[in-house]
XYZ file of C-alpha atoms in Angstrom:
727
model
C 38.202 90.828 49.919
C 39.252 94.254 51.149
C 37.150 95.628 54.001
C 35.820 99.074 53.126
C 33.635 99.818 56.165
C 33.464 98.948 59.834
C 30.715 96.890 61.443
C 28.105 95.510 59.063
C 27.329 91.930 58.160
C 30.857 90.821 59.021
C 30.196 91.878 62.617
C 26.940 89.899 62.631
C 28.675 86.818 61.233
C 31.415 87.219 63.835
C 28.764 87.291 66.564
C 27.303 84.041 65.277
C 30.771 82.512 65.103
C 31.604 83.426 68.708
C 28.223 82.134 69.803
C 28.891 78.753 68.210
C 32.331 78.628 69.830
C 30.895 78.957 73.340
C 28.010 76.537 72.918
C 25.340 78.441 71.063
C 24.128 81.919 70.179
C 21.388 81.767 72.826
C 23.981 81.021 75.510
C 26.006 84.051 74.403
C 22.881 86.240 74.228
C 21.817 85.206 77.713
C 25.272 86.043 79.080
C 25.292 89.416 77.354
C 21.816 90.373 78.628
C 22.447 89.915 82.350
C 22.402 93.024 84.553
C 26.152 93.509 84.632
C 28.345 96.337 83.338
C 30.206 95.574 80.119
C 33.652 94.065 80.664
C 35.465 96.047 77.990
C 35.525 99.782 77.300
C 34.372 102.546 79.646
C 31.528 103.757 77.433
C 29.170 102.555 80.148
C 27.013 99.732 78.824
C 24.907 97.273 80.819
C 24.053 97.594 84.482
C 20.566 97.632 85.927
C 18.824 98.285 82.631
C 20.236 95.017 81.357
C 23.144 94.124 79.151
C 23.523 95.745 75.728
C 21.786 98.916 76.963
C 23.533 102.299 77.091
C 23.133 105.053 79.669
C 20.242 106.573 77.754
C 18.399 103.230 77.716
C 18.987 102.452 74.017
C 18.899 98.763 72.999
C 20.483 96.810 71.394
C 23.940 98.257 71.867
C 26.576 95.580 71.377
C 30.101 95.394 70.000
C 32.733 92.810 69.108
C 34.902 93.770 72.085
C 32.253 92.816 74.625
C 31.493 89.603 72.720
C 35.182 88.702 72.703
C 35.550 89.335 76.424
C 32.424 87.321 77.202
C 33.582 84.447 74.993
C 36.859 84.365 76.921
C 34.959 83.975 80.192
C 32.771 81.251 78.691
C 35.821 79.112 77.943
C 36.248 75.767 79.725
C 38.671 75.465 82.616
C 42.423 75.036 82.347
C 42.872 71.453 83.544
C 45.486 70.530 86.194
C 47.316 68.454 83.566
C 47.920 71.608 81.533
C 50.673 72.759 83.872
C 52.511 69.428 83.608
C 52.244 69.405 79.823
C 53.433 72.990 79.248
C 56.852 73.991 80.633
C 57.437 77.651 81.400
C 59.888 77.941 78.528
C 57.152 76.886 76.095
C 54.555 79.172 77.674
C 56.916 82.150 77.389
C 57.081 81.664 73.604
C 53.310 81.611 73.159
C 51.594 84.631 71.632
C 49.112 86.767 73.557
C 46.287 85.140 71.605
C 47.482 81.604 72.293
C 47.698 82.270 76.024
C 44.268 83.920 76.143
C 42.690 80.874 74.493
C 44.139 78.330 76.941
C 40.972 78.599 79.030
C 39.761 79.891 82.389
C 42.159 79.773 85.333
C 40.639 77.698 88.139
C 43.479 76.704 90.498
C 46.193 78.745 92.210
C 49.591 77.922 90.701
C 53.139 78.721 91.737
C 56.449 78.991 89.918
C 59.674 78.742 91.915
C 62.964 80.018 90.547
C 64.798 77.251 88.716
C 61.740 75.095 88.178
C 60.711 74.035 84.695
C 56.948 74.140 85.303
C 54.242 75.893 87.253
C 52.705 73.686 89.929
C 49.183 73.733 91.326
C 48.885 74.849 94.933
C 46.016 75.085 97.413
C 44.306 78.350 98.276
C 45.395 77.900 101.883
C 49.056 77.508 101.028
C 49.086 80.285 98.431
C 47.494 82.892 100.714
C 49.646 81.817 103.653
C 52.789 82.199 101.539
C 51.769 85.657 100.376
C 50.921 86.828 103.886
C 54.178 85.459 105.283
C 56.167 87.259 102.598
C 54.403 90.556 103.355
C 55.128 90.177 107.060
C 58.816 89.634 106.284
C 59.199 92.870 104.278
C 59.008 96.571 104.980
C 55.918 98.160 103.378
C 57.822 100.313 100.891
C 59.531 97.217 99.487
C 56.146 96.359 97.942
C 53.965 97.771 95.164
C 50.299 97.214 94.330
C 49.118 97.517 90.727
C 45.474 97.651 89.581
C 43.909 97.222 86.158
C 40.564 98.747 85.174
C 38.921 95.318 85.009
C 37.973 95.141 88.675
C 35.119 96.708 90.626
C 35.060 99.846 92.745
C 34.706 97.594 95.776
C 37.766 95.442 95.018
C 39.832 98.489 94.098
C 38.942 100.399 97.236
C 39.545 97.400 99.489
C 42.948 96.529 98.029
C 44.255 100.104 98.161
C 43.008 100.269 101.753
C 44.873 97.050 102.556
C 48.071 98.427 101.005
C 47.865 101.650 103.038
C 47.001 99.874 106.270
C 49.985 97.647 105.573
C 51.984 100.883 105.353
C 52.738 101.913 101.768
C 51.496 104.415 99.197
C 53.034 102.457 96.301
C 49.510 102.127 94.921
C 49.081 102.711 91.202
C 46.899 101.752 88.279
C 47.033 101.086 84.562
C 46.029 104.671 83.686
C 49.665 105.688 84.101
C 50.265 103.836 80.843
C 47.200 105.191 79.035
C 45.053 108.176 80.133
C 46.981 109.640 83.062
C 47.903 112.571 80.821
C 44.170 113.218 80.364
C 43.595 113.347 84.100
C 46.565 115.625 84.747
C 45.828 117.854 81.762
C 42.150 118.247 82.616
C 42.831 118.779 86.313
C 45.248 121.583 85.457
C 42.735 123.152 83.047
C 39.305 122.780 84.662
C 39.999 121.430 88.161
C 38.489 118.003 87.402
C 40.203 115.056 85.732
C 37.297 113.389 83.935
C 34.800 114.063 81.143
C 32.829 117.287 81.449
C 29.806 115.875 79.599
C 27.156 113.151 79.797
C 26.113 110.870 76.944
C 23.187 113.153 76.067
C 25.633 115.990 75.389
C 27.468 113.886 72.821
C 24.166 113.100 71.135
C 23.241 116.824 71.037
C 26.523 118.075 69.553
C 26.646 119.422 66.006
C 30.430 118.886 65.780
C 32.610 116.196 67.312
C 36.395 116.216 67.101
C 37.839 112.677 67.402
C 41.541 113.195 67.954
C 44.207 110.495 68.043
C 41.808 107.604 68.317
C 40.033 104.805 66.489
C 36.689 104.249 68.276
C 35.455 102.112 65.375
C 37.789 99.371 66.619
C 38.314 100.188 70.278
C 34.985 101.745 71.368
C 32.535 100.569 68.680
C 29.378 101.590 70.534
C 30.423 105.201 70.199
C 29.823 104.883 66.457
C 26.063 104.961 67.062
C 26.384 108.404 68.652
C 28.557 109.627 65.782
C 25.980 108.286 63.333
C 23.317 110.353 65.115
C 25.504 113.468 64.846
C 25.908 112.988 61.091
C 22.208 112.275 60.526
C 21.301 115.542 62.210
C 23.526 117.352 59.726
C 26.467 117.669 62.111
C 30.145 117.160 61.404
C 32.801 114.762 62.673
C 36.409 115.861 62.315
C 38.830 112.955 62.680
C 42.469 113.805 63.395
C 44.711 110.763 63.004
C 47.900 110.002 61.030
C 46.134 106.836 59.799
C 42.984 106.850 57.713
C 41.070 104.229 59.693
C 38.435 102.342 57.695
C 35.777 102.380 60.394
C 36.184 106.117 60.970
C 35.483 106.748 57.278
C 32.434 104.510 56.963
C 30.663 102.303 59.486
C 27.639 100.022 59.208
C 25.775 99.970 62.532
C 24.388 96.420 62.831
C 21.444 97.514 65.014
C 20.323 100.200 62.529
C 18.813 98.712 59.328
C 19.550 101.737 57.149
C 23.124 102.021 58.343
C 23.623 98.254 58.068
C 22.486 98.171 54.446
C 23.880 101.423 53.124
C 26.593 102.416 55.591
C 27.092 105.662 57.462
C 29.747 108.162 56.534
C 31.412 109.003 59.839
C 34.165 111.538 59.132
C 33.025 114.697 57.404
C 36.669 115.826 57.483
C 39.765 113.671 57.914
C 43.051 115.299 58.899
C 46.312 113.320 58.923
C 49.066 115.123 60.840
C 52.445 113.572 61.426
C 52.789 111.447 64.558
C 53.632 114.016 67.230
C 52.156 116.887 65.201
C 48.875 117.207 67.111
C 50.031 119.990 69.425
C 51.077 122.183 66.529
C 47.813 121.464 64.703
C 45.704 122.363 67.742
C 47.533 125.649 68.132
C 47.117 126.237 64.400
C 43.328 125.834 64.603
C 43.298 128.231 67.549
C 45.433 130.748 65.665
C 43.132 130.610 62.653
C 40.093 131.174 64.890
C 41.806 134.204 66.424
C 42.682 135.639 63.024
C 39.149 135.032 61.771
C 37.816 136.686 64.946
C 35.574 133.729 65.734
C 36.720 133.220 69.308
C 34.412 134.053 72.206
C 36.161 136.976 73.935
C 33.334 137.383 76.398
C 33.710 133.786 77.586
C 37.484 134.123 77.831
C 37.252 137.313 79.859
C 34.531 136.082 82.213
C 35.381 132.426 82.701
C 39.063 131.798 81.920
C 42.288 132.530 83.759
C 45.431 133.518 81.812
C 43.530 134.116 78.579
C 45.551 137.255 77.820
C 48.813 135.304 77.950
C 47.287 132.620 75.745
C 46.149 135.157 73.151
C 49.639 136.675 73.081
C 51.197 133.240 72.589
C 48.795 132.448 69.746
C 49.605 135.729 68.024
C 53.348 135.180 68.409
C 53.366 131.657 66.970
C 54.389 131.592 63.310
C 52.471 129.808 60.593
C 55.674 128.392 59.176
C 56.370 126.645 62.482
C 52.808 125.365 62.804
C 52.739 123.938 59.281
C 56.209 122.397 59.512
C 55.632 120.745 62.875
C 52.096 119.525 62.250
C 52.506 118.493 58.634
C 49.153 120.119 57.795
C 49.005 122.982 55.308
C 47.396 126.327 55.996
C 44.369 125.728 53.733
C 43.365 122.566 55.569
C 43.755 124.272 58.936
C 41.634 127.146 57.643
C 38.920 124.688 56.560
C 38.826 122.935 59.953
C 38.772 126.234 61.827
C 35.896 127.339 59.606
C 33.826 124.273 60.477
C 34.545 124.865 64.153
C 33.586 128.538 63.839
C 30.111 127.608 62.572
C 29.442 125.075 65.327
C 27.086 125.887 68.167
C 27.821 122.760 70.227
C 31.202 121.030 69.947
C 32.519 117.990 71.807
C 36.249 117.293 71.812
C 37.023 113.570 72.206
C 40.446 111.936 72.249
C 42.263 108.741 73.097
C 45.837 107.544 73.455
C 47.019 109.079 70.206
C 46.984 112.258 72.305
C 48.179 110.950 75.679
C 50.930 108.539 74.561
C 53.466 111.297 73.904
C 56.315 112.924 75.757
C 54.092 116.035 75.782
C 50.761 114.275 76.402
C 49.594 116.670 79.112
C 50.294 119.630 76.839
C 48.212 117.966 74.110
C 45.256 117.695 76.494
C 45.714 121.274 77.715
C 45.743 122.472 74.088
C 42.435 120.683 73.442
C 40.969 122.355 76.523
C 42.323 125.717 75.315
C 40.609 125.234 71.967
C 37.301 124.428 73.676
C 37.585 127.532 75.866
C 38.416 129.715 72.868
C 34.861 129.427 71.573
C 33.061 128.876 74.872
C 32.548 125.159 74.289
C 32.697 124.400 77.986
C 30.133 124.783 80.734
C 26.941 124.381 78.748
C 24.873 121.477 77.348
C 25.927 119.784 74.137
C 29.604 120.640 74.349
C 32.698 119.858 76.350
C 35.648 117.526 76.809
C 35.590 113.735 76.527
C 38.648 111.553 77.139
C 37.608 108.208 75.636
C 38.864 105.875 78.330
C 39.806 102.288 77.710
C 38.959 99.715 80.337
C 35.461 99.524 81.764
C 36.319 100.691 85.278
C 39.699 102.364 84.980
C 38.068 105.670 85.903
C 36.298 104.195 88.927
C 39.487 102.571 90.176
C 41.090 106.006 90.256
C 38.040 107.595 91.866
C 38.052 105.221 94.846
C 41.650 105.930 95.770
C 43.937 103.847 93.578
C 46.600 106.518 93.188
C 50.014 106.955 94.846
C 48.673 110.007 96.654
C 45.154 109.879 98.005
C 43.034 112.910 97.290
C 42.989 115.117 100.359
C 39.269 114.575 100.944
C 39.595 110.759 100.884
C 42.649 110.857 103.159
C 40.956 113.154 105.651
C 37.680 111.203 105.630
C 39.407 107.886 106.247
C 41.215 109.405 109.210
C 38.341 111.394 110.696
C 35.429 109.007 110.065
C 37.173 105.661 110.444
C 40.093 106.801 112.639
C 42.726 105.088 110.505
C 46.439 105.837 110.672
C 47.546 106.138 107.046
C 51.066 106.450 105.631
C 52.225 109.856 104.422
C 55.302 108.692 102.516
C 55.534 109.539 98.818
C 54.086 106.716 96.739
C 55.693 105.682 93.477
C 53.921 105.735 90.120
C 53.865 102.630 87.921
C 57.069 103.292 85.992
C 58.914 104.309 89.160
C 57.872 101.017 90.777
C 59.300 99.133 87.809
C 62.561 101.035 88.101
C 62.692 100.321 91.838
C 62.166 96.624 91.112
C 64.981 96.719 88.556
C 67.252 98.262 91.208
C 66.139 95.531 93.682
C 64.647 98.150 96.002
C 61.274 96.534 95.421
C 60.797 92.902 96.472
C 57.084 92.183 96.178
C 54.428 93.104 93.638
C 50.714 92.338 93.582
C 48.638 92.881 90.452
C 44.848 93.000 90.546
C 44.137 91.995 86.953
C 45.876 93.392 83.912
C 49.225 92.508 82.385
C 51.926 94.651 83.939
C 54.690 93.102 81.849
C 52.754 93.489 78.599
C 51.736 97.083 79.252
C 55.256 98.338 79.995
C 57.561 100.155 77.608
C 60.975 98.583 76.969
C 59.792 95.005 77.469
C 63.313 93.663 77.935
C 63.818 96.008 80.876
C 60.344 95.180 82.208
C 61.115 91.455 82.218
C 64.398 92.076 84.022
C 62.706 94.284 86.621
C 59.911 91.836 87.401
C 62.320 88.891 87.500
C 64.269 90.605 90.300
C 61.286 90.514 92.658
C 61.239 87.967 95.438
C 57.512 87.400 94.971
C 54.984 88.366 92.318
C 51.253 87.769 92.797
C 48.644 88.135 90.058
C 44.846 87.866 90.368
C 43.518 86.884 86.936
C 40.790 85.104 84.986
C 42.849 83.916 81.984
C 46.506 83.622 81.044
C 48.524 86.450 79.508
C 52.173 87.164 78.710
C 52.696 88.738 82.141
C 52.188 85.358 83.787
C 55.053 83.704 81.931
C 57.621 86.475 81.412
C 59.681 88.259 84.041
C 59.054 85.567 86.659
C 60.053 86.330 90.258
C 61.722 84.010 92.773
C 58.160 82.950 93.494
C 55.335 83.785 91.096
C 51.783 82.986 92.247
C 48.694 83.218 90.032
C 45.346 83.347 91.837
C 42.208 82.598 89.764
C 39.386 85.066 90.343
C 35.845 85.586 89.089
C 34.778 88.082 86.409
C 32.181 90.612 87.529
C 29.224 88.692 86.118
C 30.139 85.679 88.279
C 30.716 87.563 91.529
C 28.521 86.246 94.398
C 27.549 89.793 95.431
C 26.757 92.981 93.564
C 29.628 95.286 92.568
C 29.784 98.707 90.897
C 31.707 100.390 88.083
C 32.122 103.953 86.796
C 31.826 104.893 83.133
C 33.815 107.544 81.322
C 30.671 109.726 81.534
C 30.960 109.631 85.371
C 27.964 107.319 85.624
C 27.851 104.633 88.332
C 26.501 101.292 87.158
C 25.812 98.202 89.265
C 26.622 94.625 88.301
C 24.453 91.956 89.894
C 27.055 89.228 89.549
C 25.794 85.719 88.866
C 26.465 81.989 89.028
C 30.017 80.776 88.512
C 30.712 78.980 85.242
C 33.697 76.948 86.399
C 34.665 75.656 89.849
C 37.686 77.049 91.649
C 38.013 80.832 91.137
C 37.156 83.099 94.060
C 35.670 86.557 94.418
C 38.285 89.290 94.192
C 36.872 91.002 97.273
C 36.987 87.829 99.328
C 40.558 87.047 98.266
C 41.655 90.570 99.242
C 39.844 90.447 102.591
C 41.323 87.022 103.358
C 44.790 88.325 102.557
C 44.205 91.372 104.774
C 43.170 89.162 107.689
C 46.285 87.004 107.287
C 48.822 89.773 106.629
C 47.541 92.538 108.932
C 44.911 91.012 111.186
C 41.734 92.395 112.708
C 41.689 95.363 115.064
C 39.182 97.580 116.820
C 38.936 99.564 113.574
C 39.077 96.836 110.922
C 37.149 93.590 110.664
C 38.146 91.765 107.488
C 35.195 89.367 107.697
C 32.841 92.343 107.451
C 34.880 93.763 104.591
C 34.286 90.569 102.605
C 30.806 91.952 101.997
C 30.603 94.393 99.104
C 27.763 96.251 100.837
C 30.126 97.077 103.719
C 32.729 98.373 101.301
C 30.138 100.526 99.525
C 29.247 102.044 102.883
C 32.911 102.978 103.382
C 33.188 104.405 99.869
C 30.014 106.477 100.291
C 31.470 107.954 103.485
C 34.908 108.871 102.160
C 34.893 109.364 98.350
C 33.480 112.707 97.118
C 30.487 112.271 94.816
C 29.815 108.677 95.866
C 27.290 109.393 98.622
C 24.477 107.539 96.830
C 26.546 104.363 96.490
C 25.497 103.117 99.916
C 21.877 102.634 98.771
C 22.382 101.471 95.190
C 21.820 97.767 95.883
C 18.489 98.494 97.531
C 17.247 101.212 95.176
C 18.777 99.858 91.943
C 19.124 103.532 91.021
C 22.307 104.110 89.059
C 23.507 107.696 89.177
C 25.694 110.441 87.771
C 28.512 111.575 90.021
C 28.050 115.101 91.345
C 30.546 117.843 90.574
C 31.979 116.453 87.340
C 29.536 117.445 84.601
C 29.689 121.129 83.701
C 26.565 122.596 82.145
C 27.371 125.985 83.583
C 30.750 127.773 83.275
C 31.705 127.256 86.905
C 34.661 124.984 87.512
C 36.226 123.429 90.648
C 39.320 125.623 90.502
C 40.487 128.155 93.065
C 38.578 131.020 91.417
C 35.910 128.989 89.619
C 37.454 129.710 86.219
C 39.024 127.429 83.627
C 42.779 127.837 83.210
C 44.502 128.385 79.854
C 48.044 127.180 79.177
C 50.778 128.178 76.761
C 53.314 125.813 75.201
C 56.440 125.734 73.102
C 55.879 123.413 70.139
C 58.153 120.339 70.234
C 60.346 119.621 67.244
C 59.064 117.027 64.808
C 61.165 113.885 65.259
C 62.277 111.326 62.708
C 62.961 113.692 59.845
C 66.213 112.163 58.580
C 66.081 110.366 55.252
C 66.482 106.913 56.819
C 64.016 107.410 59.689
C 60.324 106.850 60.361
C 58.071 107.972 63.178
C 56.392 104.959 64.772
C 53.225 104.597 66.816
C 52.145 101.406 68.554
C 48.472 100.542 68.074
C 45.781 98.005 68.935
C 44.102 95.884 66.282
C 40.449 95.203 65.581
C 40.781 91.805 67.270
C 42.341 93.150 70.459
C 41.464 94.813 73.756
C 44.327 96.480 75.623
C 47.060 93.803 75.922
C 44.596 90.965 75.245
C 44.672 89.644 71.680
C 41.586 87.716 70.612
C 42.325 87.414 66.881
C 45.579 87.571 64.901
C 44.002 89.394 61.966
C 43.313 93.114 61.943
C 40.128 93.164 59.903
C 39.637 96.885 59.313
C 43.261 97.446 58.284
C 43.092 94.336 56.061
C 46.061 92.674 57.773
C 46.300 88.929 58.373
C 49.152 88.910 60.912
C 50.749 90.996 63.663
C 54.502 90.593 63.052
C 54.608 93.509 60.613
C 55.474 97.191 60.331
C 53.065 99.197 58.192
C 54.339 102.212 56.264
C 53.286 104.186 53.219
C 54.356 102.651 49.863
C 56.400 105.820 49.204
C 58.430 105.038 52.324
C 59.002 101.465 51.197
C 60.479 102.848 48.007
C 62.457 105.548 49.822
C 64.033 102.972 52.139
C 64.766 100.519 49.322
C 62.321 97.906 50.590
C 59.853 95.543 48.945
C 56.364 94.732 50.190
C 56.509 91.864 52.719
C 60.295 91.936 52.870
C 61.791 90.722 56.191
C 63.444 93.646 57.943
C 65.317 94.757 61.032
C 63.585 97.524 62.996
C 65.712 99.542 65.399
C 65.050 102.320 67.899
C 67.255 103.834 70.577
C 65.757 101.281 72.974
C 65.562 97.967 71.166
C 65.498 95.950 67.973
C 63.145 93.512 66.245
C 64.368 91.233 63.457
C 62.276 89.255 61.009
C 59.098 91.330 60.902
C 57.681 92.096 57.462
C 57.653 95.615 56.008
C 54.319 96.232 54.357
C 53.018 99.016 52.190
C 49.934 100.644 53.719
C 48.602 103.617 51.805
C 46.254 104.710 54.617
C 49.107 106.094 56.722
C 50.727 109.483 56.264
C 54.158 109.172 54.565
C 57.037 109.453 57.022
C 55.080 107.550 59.681
C 54.571 103.900 60.550
C 52.647 101.659 62.897
C 53.222 98.368 64.705
C 51.093 96.305 67.044
C 51.180 96.649 70.812
C 52.321 94.927 73.009
C 54.633 92.936 70.740
C 56.503 96.088 69.675
C 57.034 97.372 73.237
C 60.718 96.442 73.100
C 61.168 99.463 70.799
C 59.464 101.903 73.191
C 61.643 104.051 75.429
C 60.994 104.402 79.150
C 61.034 108.173 78.749
C 57.763 109.509 80.118
C 55.846 112.773 79.979
C 57.305 114.641 82.966
C 53.889 115.799 84.178
C 51.847 112.581 83.910
C 54.611 109.949 83.957
C 52.980 108.361 80.904
C 55.516 106.687 78.557
C 55.635 107.804 74.934
C 54.219 104.809 73.069
C 53.798 107.127 70.072
C 56.417 109.163 68.210
C 59.223 106.592 68.420
C 61.996 107.164 65.891
C 62.952 103.953 64.091
C 65.139 102.847 61.219
C 64.064 99.948 59.022
C 66.631 98.013 57.015
C 66.565 94.757 55.022
C 67.306 91.736 57.146
C 70.792 90.561 56.306
């Protein structure tokens, strides 16, 4: 039966199903209610008010993503016999879902070049091997990669270890997702994160959701959007795909919504993939022509507004319409809704950042907010909807190639450390250095570096040229069994709700939450912090300035963070007070911004040409499914898009006919970067004609390594492909 709304009774039945899988619904409920931050998206659930509670204290707030992540951690252990029974060649052919469901990692394992299997190895031998390898290399022959899964404490400690070791090759997964948001916001308002708190979203009378599908990827946000609609507000969704959950959603915790559904989008706009920048400028141009912009705000609180107004006036409607794919009447309608709004929030995800001009997209959103004074007051502002639960915190505590000046200076002045000043490489640059054999060692704190990379063939080659690869993980993923180095070591670590000491995380609303940790569920894995401290002791050693035994304690690390990271002063006392807090200097309820002159900065752009316009071409975007979180695939089906498999390319039925294809016909899909044979071409009338979608990370072999020059974020959207019948 075709799914016509998100959430609802299917979500409740899925919850019961996952509960049965892990030993009972009560067991799942108990795990979800502990005082730990949610393991999935950065919306900011859990913490000291208990699981399934949002930052405003609302309960119950729960979603399939958090249930899926918890179910993965409730799996039984991977037995030692597993490694003997599954050769590497077999593991490399397994799907992301199959690997995820193998169970919890509990023993360190090693793969040596030429071997047919992984072998179990002791903690002592594994850490000694890693330390010996680090001592044999120069620091800049190594890179250190962080996912958003870990805590502030683990992230800070590992980046500190890397810099004390002597390198700035410190980077995180945001370079492949929201780095364009950080760069774009920093260049526009002087701060790289959301300008609002959760209460502002709840108070808005208009929310733009641009290039995203929160119904699948951030389901708890749907409650806030429901509140906006019930108050008579509007939600404008801008997406080339008409996503089921963004049209109608049944909030399981709300009886009325559960029974009757909630209409989410008041207006749904479907530009071409890559047409967002033109559309944003078109809305701005219409506002200028209708004289609904706030000239007083522009004059008083914005830099370069005159140049922006000139650029808007000079841009032609023919160019805007052609490059966005949206006609003038629809742009006029959207601009009219915006003109009537008193409090607007602009929210976006990777449909905006995953482009060769991702930073410009974010700057254009900021421009549009400034145009009507929707910055620097309650109920309005900018909201990048970040993916992993602590990806923002990882960046805040110093996991970047270049430390913020304040952190660098505080570490030197307060702790008297000698830090490297060499230029650190971003994530893609580290991969290229590995491919050129200039990089010999890589350490990954969580995540799936192979699976998150564009051009997966190149990524496998690059990683396979390392002398040693080390990964700290809870479960298996494709990165463990593809692109294997001369020596590949997997270290099993604890999820945050099994850590022996409290840790902290930062939400996308700049809110610091504390996780209590809890009892381990399986024997063997170790605390991330303790593994990092042990490695630091072995590879670098203690000194008058550093005692790694003390840095095994998360309270010691929080003291360091509170001393050196701006805004984190209260972190030192959080375990004692249990008082979670908003970071200072990031929420703007007054029009004063952390720029040189205190004003927001407007930017002008040349609109990029629309790609993939030849008769045999399609524009492609890679996407996540309903049963997926980042590179982790929990279910093969994509419920809300009514798809039962992942080896497909979805396109409009008109494009099937145009390309001479039949529904479910095996095809060859080619881009300038790679080729996939044997996938099925499927008609999908929810996508804008001329565009197509495929599932990430399986389709990464088609994605070019070309990155936005400002953010270094690869363009996982807007790929030009040809689709032909399989010979």
